[in-house]
């Protein structure tokens, strides 16, 4: 379900802002004390962690992020995804935000890079325990992260030292990746459906 939704969204590549309208546009704001867990703070911390945000917009409980990638290979691209995930978790979800889903679009993908991907907040609450981010006073740790954040160790470990919850979380995010072929397939399916509908209409008119 999440993959299909992400595909439909990325199919509008470069048009998210115009689709949502100016009313949904988010601008960065320095974090307040106490933290608000707002999209504006999320924007701020993304840039603070080296993510070049081109656009951030909101529609109801969903965020739409477009960012410029500095990655030159898949590994570096995945590191950017992990940074964005960590900021999403720490700056929004751990702060009590009601945002339910993040759609992310890469503004300048290299050949073979995913055009977009997504995060379902349910995955964060289900598979990523708060323990690693919570300080002794109960507050959430600093939102500043780095690209070396792990995607499968620590926390709820198995006998081999692998946190299966984190593995599941990372797998879910990776499964939302949308590539150019996926977008083309959606476009071809839409064209085929349109042709079929036009043919049906023509047959109905001939029978009248």
CSV table of C-alpha atoms in Angstrom, one decimal, residues 64 101-102 140 173 179:
chain,number,residue,atom,x,y,z
A,64,UNK,CA,5.9,15.9,1.1
A,101,UNK,CA,3.5,9.7,6.5
A,102,UNK,CA,6.5,11.3,4.8
A,140,UNK,CA,14.5,13.4,23.7
A,173,UNK,CA,11.5,1.9,3.9
A,179,UNK,CA,12.4,4.0,-9.6
